Amino acid sequence: FPDQAIDRVPLIEIIQRIEKDIIALQPDLVYVHHPGDMNSDHQICAQAVFAALRPMSTRLAYPEIMTYETPSSNDQAPNFGSYSFQPNHYVRVDDVWERKLEALKAYWDELQPPPHPRSLLMIEALAHRRGAESWTEKAEAFMLVRRRWD
């Protein structure tokens, strides 16, 4: 789909493509952008994933769904209502932090100097904040949308 122009694609086409991939992959877990993200491509992607994974589908795949925060997209949104990222699931990243930094450096064209939220310094500050919320040194935060217990 076209970058920064996904809104030109009919939503049903996006949903059907995701449904096809869900049927083929049968995932246990799906990560998607938080729908309150200020990037319109991210919003549309989240909306399409939620529609493709609606519980009454006949595809027999019921993965767990988690939304994640995107520095400089979620934190630019209004801090109320459906825009607000309110984490309820945390993953400790203390032991993989150096690997995460190396991975982030692969996206050097997305990184900015501090105090931009997408700077290495501010990304680490966010990891410390999320760590403090979950009683560890560094963590990443997610919103659990749906989990099915069998």
JSON list of C-alpha atoms in Angstrom, two decimals, residues 6-146:
[
{"chain": "A", "resi": 6, "resn": "ILE", "atom": "CA", "xyz": [-3.05, 4.59, 2.39]},
{"chain": "A", "resi": 7, "resn": "ASP", "atom": "CA", "xyz": [-6.20, 6.68, 2.79]},
{"chain": "A", "resi": 8, "resn": "ARG", "atom": "CA", "xyz": [-6.52, 6.53, -1.02]},
{"chain": "A", "resi": 9, "resn": "VAL", "atom": "CA", "xyz": [-7.07, 2.74, -0.82]},
{"chain": "A", "resi": 10, "resn": "PRO", "atom": "CA", "xyz": [-10.59, 1.51, -0.06]},
{"chain": "A", "resi": 11, "resn": "LEU", "atom": "CA", "xyz": [-10.62, 0.21, 3.53]},
{"chain": "A", "resi": 12, "resn": "ILE", "atom": "CA", "xyz": [-12.27, -3.05, 2.46]},
{"chain": "A", "resi": 13, "resn": "GLU", "atom": "CA", "xyz": [-9.23, -3.85, 0.27]},
{"chain": "A", "resi": 14, "resn": "ILE", "atom": "CA", "xyz": [-6.91, -3.40, 3.22]},
{"chain": "A", "resi": 15, "resn": "ILE", "atom": "CA", "xyz": [-9.13, -5.51, 5.50]},
{"chain": "A", "resi": 16, "resn": "GLN", "atom": "CA", "xyz": [-9.40, -8.31, 2.92]},
{"chain": "A", "resi": 17, "resn": "ARG", "atom": "CA", "xyz": [-5.62, -8.39, 2.46]},
{"chain": "A", "resi": 18, "resn": "ILE", "atom": "CA", "xyz": [-5.10, -8.65, 6.23]},
{"chain": "A", "resi": 19, "resn": "GLU", "atom": "CA", "xyz": [-7.78, -11.37, 6.48]},
{"chain": "A", "resi": 20, "resn": "LYS", "atom": "CA", "xyz": [-6.00, -13.35, 3.75]},
{"chain": "A", "resi": 21, "resn": "ASP", "atom": "CA", "xyz": [-2.69, -13.09, 5.63]},
{"chain": "A", "resi": 22, "resn": "ILE", "atom": "CA", "xyz": [-4.35, -14.06, 8.93]},
{"chain": "A", "resi": 23, "resn": "ILE", "atom": "CA", "xyz": [-5.81, -17.19, 7.32]},
{"chain": "A", "resi": 24, "resn": "ALA", "atom": "CA", "xyz": [-2.42, -18.10, 5.83]},
{"chain": "A", "resi": 25, "resn": "LEU", "atom": "CA", "xyz": [-0.32, -17.37, 8.92]},
{"chain": "A", "resi": 26, "resn": "GLN", "atom": "CA", "xyz": [-2.70, -18.33, 11.77]},
{"chain": "A", "resi": 27, "resn": "PRO", "atom": "CA", "xyz": [-0.81, -16.10, 14.24]},
{"chain": "A", "resi": 28, "resn": "ASP", "atom": "CA", "xyz": [-1.12, -16.41, 18.00]},
{"chain": "A", "resi": 29, "resn": "LEU", "atom": "CA", "xyz": [-0.32, -12.72, 18.53]},
{"chain": "A", "resi": 30, "resn": "VAL", "atom": "CA", "xyz": [-0.79, -9.61, 16.39]},
{"chain": "A", "resi": 31, "resn": "TYR", "atom": "CA", "xyz": [0.89, -6.29, 17.14]},
{"chain": "A", "resi": 32, "resn": "VAL", "atom": "CA", "xyz": [-0.57, -3.16, 15.58]},
{"chain": "A", "resi": 33, "resn": "HIS", "atom": "CA", "xyz": [-0.21, 0.59, 15.96]},
{"chain": "A", "resi": 34, "resn": "HIS", "atom": "CA", "xyz": [-2.33, 2.22, 18.63]},
{"chain": "A", "resi": 35, "resn": "PRO", "atom": "CA", "xyz": [-5.37, 3.68, 16.82]},
{"chain": "A", "resi": 36, "resn": "GLY", "atom": "CA", "xyz": [-4.88, 7.07, 18.49]},
{"chain": "A", "resi": 37, "resn": "ASP", "atom": "CA", "xyz": [-1.52, 7.48, 16.74]},
{"chain": "A", "resi": 38, "resn": "MET", "atom": "CA", "xyz": [-1.32, 10.79, 14.86]},
{"chain": "A", "resi": 39, "resn": "ASN", "atom": "CA", "xyz": [-0.02, 9.12, 11.67]},
{"chain": "A", "resi": 40, "resn": "SER", "atom": "CA", "xyz": [-3.07, 8.55, 9.46]},
{"chain": "A", "resi": 41, "resn": "ASP", "atom": "CA", "xyz": [-1.53, 5.43, 7.87]},
{"chain": "A", "resi": 42, "resn": "HIS", "atom": "CA", "xyz": [-1.14, 3.99, 11.38]},
{"chain": "A", "resi": 43, "resn": "GLN", "atom": "CA", "xyz": [-4.76, 4.83, 12.27]},
{"chain": "A", "resi": 44, "resn": "ILE", "atom": "CA", "xyz": [-6.08, 3.15, 9.13]},
{"chain": "A", "resi": 45, "resn": "CYS", "atom": "CA", "xyz": [-3.87, 0.11, 9.70]},
{"chain": "A", "resi": 46, "resn": "ALA", "atom": "CA", "xyz": [-5.19, -0.31, 13.25]},
{"chain": "A", "resi": 47, "resn": "GLN", "atom": "CA", "xyz": [-8.79, 0.09, 12.10]},
{"chain": "A", "resi": 48, "resn": "ALA", "atom": "CA", "xyz": [-8.28, -2.52, 9.36]},
{"chain": "A", "resi": 49, "resn": "VAL", "atom": "CA", "xyz": [-6.59, -5.01, 11.71]},
{"chain": "A", "resi": 50, "resn": "PHE", "atom": "CA", "xyz": [-9.40, -4.69, 14.26]},
{"chain": "A", "resi": 51, "resn": "ALA", "atom": "CA", "xyz": [-11.98, -5.29, 11.52]},
{"chain": "A", "resi": 52, "resn": "ALA", "atom": "CA", "xyz": [-10.03, -8.24, 10.06]},
{"chain": "A", "resi": 53, "resn": "LEU", "atom": "CA", "xyz": [-9.75, -9.83, 13.50]},
{"chain": "A", "resi": 54, "resn": "ARG", "atom": "CA", "xyz": [-13.33, -9.32, 14.61]},
{"chain": "A", "resi": 55, "resn": "PRO", "atom": "CA", "xyz": [-14.43, -12.30, 16.72]},
{"chain": "A", "resi": 56, "resn": "MET", "atom": "CA", "xyz": [-17.35, -13.37, 14.51]},
{"chain": "A", "resi": 57, "resn": "SER", "atom": "CA", "xyz": [-15.14, -14.12, 11.52]},
{"chain": "A", "resi": 58, "resn": "THR", "atom": "CA", "xyz": [-15.16, -17.62, 10.05]},
{"chain": "A", "resi": 59, "resn": "ARG", "atom": "CA", "xyz": [-11.38, -17.89, 9.63]},
{"chain": "A", "resi": 60, "resn": "LEU", "atom": "CA", "xyz": [-10.87, -19.80, 12.91]},
{"chain": "A", "resi": 61, "resn": "ALA", "atom": "CA", "xyz": [-7.95, -17.65, 14.00]},
{"chain": "A", "resi": 62, "resn": "TYR", "atom": "CA", "xyz": [-8.31, -15.76, 17.26]},
{"chain": "A", "resi": 63, "resn": "PRO", "atom": "CA", "xyz": [-4.95, -14.20, 17.99]},
{"chain": "A", "resi": 64, "resn": "GLU", "atom": "CA", "xyz": [-4.15, -12.01, 20.93]},
{"chain": "A", "resi": 65, "resn": "ILE", "atom": "CA", "xyz": [-4.07, -8.35, 19.85]},
{"chain": "A", "resi": 66, "resn": "MET", "atom": "CA", "xyz": [-1.68, -5.77, 21.27]},
{"chain": "A", "resi": 67, "resn": "THR", "atom": "CA", "xyz": [-1.29, -2.14, 20.28]},
{"chain": "A", "resi": 68, "resn": "TYR", "atom": "CA", "xyz": [2.03, -0.38, 20.70]},
{"chain": "A", "resi": 69, "resn": "GLU", "atom": "CA", "xyz": [3.15, 3.20, 21.03]},
{"chain": "A", "resi": 70, "resn": "THR", "atom": "CA", "xyz": [5.20, 4.98, 18.38]},
{"chain": "A", "resi": 71, "resn": "PRO", "atom": "CA", "xyz": [7.45, 7.78, 19.67]},
{"chain": "A", "resi": 72, "resn": "SER", "atom": "CA", "xyz": [6.56, 11.12, 18.03]},
{"chain": "A", "resi": 73, "resn": "SER", "atom": "CA", "xyz": [3.22, 9.76, 16.81]},
{"chain": "A", "resi": 74, "resn": "ASN", "atom": "CA", "xyz": [1.38, 8.75, 19.99]},
{"chain": "A", "resi": 75, "resn": "ASP", "atom": "CA", "xyz": [2.87, 11.47, 22.16]},
{"chain": "A", "resi": 76, "resn": "GLN", "atom": "CA", "xyz": [1.72, 14.17, 19.73]},
{"chain": "A", "resi": 77, "resn": "ALA", "atom": "CA", "xyz": [-1.92, 13.11, 20.03]},
{"chain": "A", "resi": 78, "resn": "PRO", "atom": "CA", "xyz": [-4.35, 14.72, 22.48]},
{"chain": "A", "resi": 79, "resn": "ASN", "atom": "CA", "xyz": [-4.12, 13.03, 25.87]},
{"chain": "A", "resi": 80, "resn": "PHE", "atom": "CA", "xyz": [-7.80, 12.09, 26.22]},
{"chain": "A", "resi": 81, "resn": "GLY", "atom": "CA", "xyz": [-10.38, 9.66, 24.94]},
{"chain": "A", "resi": 82, "resn": "SER", "atom": "CA", "xyz": [-9.52, 7.22, 22.19]},
{"chain": "A", "resi": 83, "resn": "TYR", "atom": "CA", "xyz": [-6.33, 9.13, 21.35]},
{"chain": "A", "resi": 84, "resn": "SER", "atom": "CA", "xyz": [-4.79, 8.33, 24.73]},
{"chain": "A", "resi": 85, "resn": "PHE", "atom": "CA", "xyz": [-2.32, 5.44, 24.89]},
{"chain": "A", "resi": 86, "resn": "GLN", "atom": "CA", "xyz": [-3.01, 3.79, 28.25]},
{"chain": "A", "resi": 87, "resn": "PRO", "atom": "CA", "xyz": [-0.69, 0.79, 28.61]},
{"chain": "A", "resi": 88, "resn": "ASN", "atom": "CA", "xyz": [-1.84, -2.28, 30.48]},
{"chain": "A", "resi": 89, "resn": "HIS", "atom": "CA", "xyz": [0.91, -4.72, 29.45]},
{"chain": "A", "resi": 90, "resn": "TYR", "atom": "CA", "xyz": [4.66, -4.26, 29.87]},
{"chain": "A", "resi": 91, "resn": "VAL", "atom": "CA", "xyz": [7.63, -6.20, 28.52]},
{"chain": "A", "resi": 92, "resn": "ARG", "atom": "CA", "xyz": [10.97, -5.91, 30.26]},
{"chain": "A", "resi": 93, "resn": "VAL", "atom": "CA", "xyz": [13.77, -4.91, 27.86]},
{"chain": "A", "resi": 94, "resn": "ASP", "atom": "CA", "xyz": [16.72, -4.46, 30.24]},
{"chain": "A", "resi": 95, "resn": "ASP", "atom": "CA", "xyz": [18.55, -7.50, 28.92]},
{"chain": "A", "resi": 96, "resn": "VAL", "atom": "CA", "xyz": [18.03, -6.69, 25.22]},
{"chain": "A", "resi": 97, "resn": "TRP", "atom": "CA", "xyz": [18.52, -2.94, 25.35]},
{"chain": "A", "resi": 98, "resn": "GLU", "atom": "CA", "xyz": [21.83, -2.87, 23.43]},
{"chain": "A", "resi": 99, "resn": "ARG", "atom": "CA", "xyz": [20.30, -5.00, 20.67]},
{"chain": "A", "resi": 100, "resn": "LYS", "atom": "CA", "xyz": [17.33, -2.63, 20.50]},
{"chain": "A", "resi": 101, "resn": "LEU", "atom": "CA", "xyz": [19.66, 0.36, 20.11]},
{"chain": "A", "resi": 102, "resn": "GLU", "atom": "CA", "xyz": [21.47, -1.38, 17.26]},
{"chain": "A", "resi": 103, "resn": "ALA", "atom": "CA", "xyz": [18.14, -2.14, 15.59]},
{"chain": "A", "resi": 104, "resn": "LEU", "atom": "CA", "xyz": [17.02, 1.49, 15.98]},
{"chain": "A", "resi": 105, "resn": "LYS", "atom": "CA", "xyz": [20.22, 2.70, 14.34]},
{"chain": "A", "resi": 106, "resn": "ALA", "atom": "CA", "xyz": [19.21, 0.79, 11.20]},
{"chain": "A", "resi": 107, "resn": "TYR", "atom": "CA", "xyz": [16.46, 3.43, 10.94]},
{"chain": "A", "resi": 108, "resn": "TRP", "atom": "CA", "xyz": [18.91, 6.33, 11.16]},
{"chain": "A", "resi": 109, "resn": "ASP", "atom": "CA", "xyz": [16.78, 8.44, 8.79]},
{"chain": "A", "resi": 110, "resn": "GLU", "atom": "CA", "xyz": [13.90, 8.30, 11.30]},
{"chain": "A", "resi": 111, "resn": "LEU", "atom": "CA", "xyz": [16.03, 9.35, 14.29]},
{"chain": "A", "resi": 112, "resn": "GLN", "atom": "CA", "xyz": [16.25, 12.99, 15.32]},
{"chain": "A", "resi": 113, "resn": "PRO", "atom": "CA", "xyz": [18.38, 14.92, 17.81]},
{"chain": "A", "resi": 114, "resn": "PRO", "atom": "CA", "xyz": [17.08, 15.41, 21.39]},
{"chain": "A", "resi": 115, "resn": "PRO", "atom": "CA", "xyz": [14.66, 16.53, 22.67]},
{"chain": "A", "resi": 116, "resn": "HIS", "atom": "CA", "xyz": [12.73, 14.99, 19.75]},
{"chain": "A", "resi": 117, "resn": "PRO", "atom": "CA", "xyz": [10.75, 11.94, 20.99]},
{"chain": "A", "resi": 118, "resn": "ARG", "atom": "CA", "xyz": [12.37, 9.82, 18.27]},
{"chain": "A", "resi": 119, "resn": "SER", "atom": "CA", "xyz": [15.92, 10.50, 19.45]},
{"chain": "A", "resi": 120, "resn": "LEU", "atom": "CA", "xyz": [17.91, 7.70, 21.07]},
{"chain": "A", "resi": 121, "resn": "LEU", "atom": "CA", "xyz": [18.05, 9.70, 24.31]},
{"chain": "A", "resi": 122, "resn": "MET", "atom": "CA", "xyz": [14.27, 10.22, 24.51]},
{"chain": "A", "resi": 123, "resn": "ILE", "atom": "CA", "xyz": [13.54, 6.62, 23.46]},
{"chain": "A", "resi": 124, "resn": "GLU", "atom": "CA", "xyz": [15.71, 5.48, 26.37]},
{"chain": "A", "resi": 125, "resn": "ALA", "atom": "CA", "xyz": [13.95, 7.94, 28.69]},
{"chain": "A", "resi": 126, "resn": "LEU", "atom": "CA", "xyz": [10.61, 6.45, 27.62]},
{"chain": "A", "resi": 127, "resn": "ALA", "atom": "CA", "xyz": [11.96, 2.94, 28.32]},
{"chain": "A", "resi": 128, "resn": "HIS", "atom": "CA", "xyz": [12.95, 4.08, 31.82]},
{"chain": "A", "resi": 129, "resn": "ARG", "atom": "CA", "xyz": [9.51, 5.63, 32.37]},
{"chain": "A", "resi": 130, "resn": "ARG", "atom": "CA", "xyz": [7.77, 2.44, 31.25]},
{"chain": "A", "resi": 131, "resn": "GLY", "atom": "CA", "xyz": [10.20, 0.48, 33.41]},
{"chain": "A", "resi": 132, "resn": "ALA", "atom": "CA", "xyz": [9.27, 2.57, 36.45]},
{"chain": "A", "resi": 133, "resn": "GLU", "atom": "CA", "xyz": [5.58, 1.92, 35.73]},
{"chain": "A", "resi": 134, "resn": "SER", "atom": "CA", "xyz": [6.25, -1.84, 35.76]},
{"chain": "A", "resi": 135, "resn": "TRP", "atom": "CA", "xyz": [8.93, -2.00, 38.47]},
{"chain": "A", "resi": 136, "resn": "THR", "atom": "CA", "xyz": [11.95, -2.76, 36.28]},
{"chain": "A", "resi": 137, "resn": "GLU", "atom": "CA", "xyz": [14.77, -0.70, 34.81]},
{"chain": "A", "resi": 138, "resn": "LYS", "atom": "CA", "xyz": [13.53, -0.52, 31.20]},
{"chain": "A", "resi": 139, "resn": "ALA", "atom": "CA", "xyz": [10.32, -1.74, 29.57]},
{"chain": "A", "resi": 140, "resn": "GLU", "atom": "CA", "xyz": [8.16, -1.34, 26.51]},
{"chain": "A", "resi": 141, "resn": "ALA", "atom": "CA", "xyz": [4.46, -0.73, 26.96]},
{"chain": "A", "resi": 142, "resn": "PHE", "atom": "CA", "xyz": [1.48, -2.13, 25.09]},
{"chain": "A", "resi": 143, "resn": "MET", "atom": "CA", "xyz": [-2.28, -2.07, 25.30]},
{"chain": "A", "resi": 144, "resn": "LEU", "atom": "CA", "xyz": [-3.82, -5.51, 25.37]},
{"chain": "A", "resi": 145, "resn": "VAL", "atom": "CA", "xyz": [-6.90, -5.31, 23.16]},
{"chain": "A", "resi": 146, "resn": "ARG", "atom": "CA", "xyz": [-8.01, -8.91, 23.29]}
]
